[in-house]
mmCIF file of C-alpha atoms in Angstrom:
data_model
loop_
_atom_site.group_PDB
_atom_site.id
_atom_site.type_symbol
_atom_site.label_atom_id
_atom_site.label_comp_id
_atom_site.label_asym_id
_atom_site.label_seq_id
_atom_site.Cartn_x
_atom_site.Cartn_y
_atom_site.Cartn_z
ATOM 1 C CA MET N 1120 116.383 136.339 145.418
ATOM 2 C CA PRO N 1121 114.809 138.844 143.514
ATOM 3 C CA LYS N 1122 116.346 141.801 144.882
ATOM 4 C CA ASN N 1123 119.789 139.454 144.315
ATOM 5 C CA SER N 1124 118.832 139.760 140.672
ATOM 6 C CA SER N 1125 117.485 143.689 140.025
ATOM 7 C CA LEU N 1126 120.981 144.228 141.771
ATOM 8 C CA PHE N 1127 122.521 142.356 138.777
ATOM 9 C CA SER N 1128 120.597 143.855 136.844
ATOM 10 C CA ALA N 1129 121.250 146.932 137.324
ATOM 11 C CA ARG N 1130 124.750 146.473 137.966
ATOM 12 C CA SER N 1131 125.628 144.836 134.155
ATOM 13 C CA PHE N 1132 123.234 147.340 132.940
ATOM 14 C CA TYR N 1133 125.341 150.503 134.225
ATOM 15 C CA CYS N 1134 128.171 148.452 132.709
ATOM 16 C CA PHE N 1135 126.749 148.481 129.445
ATOM 17 C CA ILE N 1136 126.396 152.067 129.063
ATOM 18 C CA ALA N 1137 130.085 152.250 130.723
ATOM 19 C CA VAL N 1138 131.573 150.225 127.504
ATOM 20 C CA LYS N 1139 129.223 151.992 125.655
ATOM 21 C CA PHE N 1140 130.520 155.488 126.457
ATOM 22 C CA SER N 1141 134.339 154.544 126.585
ATOM 23 C CA ILE N 1142 134.449 153.165 123.278
ATOM 24 C CA LEU N 1143 132.368 156.524 122.206
ATOM 25 C CA VAL N 1144 134.916 158.364 123.800
ATOM 26 C CA LEU N 1145 137.981 156.388 121.991
ATOM 27 C CA LYS N 1146 137.042 156.861 118.660
ATOM 28 C CA ARG N 1147 135.895 160.280 119.528
ATOM 29 C CA PHE N 1148 139.647 160.904 121.088
ATOM 30 C CA ALA N 1149 141.132 159.012 117.805
ATOM 31 C CA LEU N 1150 138.784 160.721 114.543
ATOM 32 C CA THR N 1151 140.236 164.168 115.903
ATOM 33 C CA LEU N 1152 143.519 162.941 116.663
ATOM 34 C CA ASN N 1153 143.457 161.804 112.808
ATOM 35 C CA LEU N 1154 142.096 165.185 112.121
ATOM 36 C CA VAL N 1155 145.172 166.916 114.165
ATOM 37 C CA PHE N 1156 146.889 164.830 111.433
ATOM 38 C CA LEU N 1157 145.699 165.194 108.500
ATOM 39 C CA VAL N 1158 145.482 168.860 109.419
ATOM 40 C CA SER N 1159 148.902 169.762 110.349
ATOM 41 C CA ILE N 1160 150.461 167.574 107.755
ATOM 42 C CA ASN N 1161 148.541 169.636 105.169
ATOM 43 C CA GLN N 1162 149.611 172.486 106.659
ATOM 44 C CA GLY N 1163 152.852 171.379 107.591
ATOM 45 C CA GLU N 1164 152.466 173.395 110.448
ATOM 46 C CA ASN N 1165 152.843 172.720 113.792
ATOM 47 C CA PRO N 1166 149.873 169.991 115.668
ATOM 48 C CA ASN N 1167 149.252 173.413 117.904
ATOM 49 C CA ASP N 1168 147.557 175.626 115.925
ATOM 50 C CA SER N 1169 145.553 172.914 114.475
ATOM 51 C CA ASN N 1170 144.495 172.131 117.605
ATOM 52 C CA GLU N 1171 143.385 175.903 118.152
ATOM 53 C CA ILE N 1172 141.158 175.078 115.282
ATOM 54 C CA PHE N 1173 138.540 172.689 116.161
ATOM 55 C CA GLU N 1174 138.286 173.713 119.974
#
């Protein structure tokens, strides 16, 4: 019985980390898209030029 509970807690722990990480990545991705979008609007150029600035 202890083996099952430790396996379950490890699995839920990894799931928790995966969810947190994916949320972080999504936020970062959305932020980068917003920045590129804003810069392209402000400069009046295509997003490819402003993309090189952030990389």
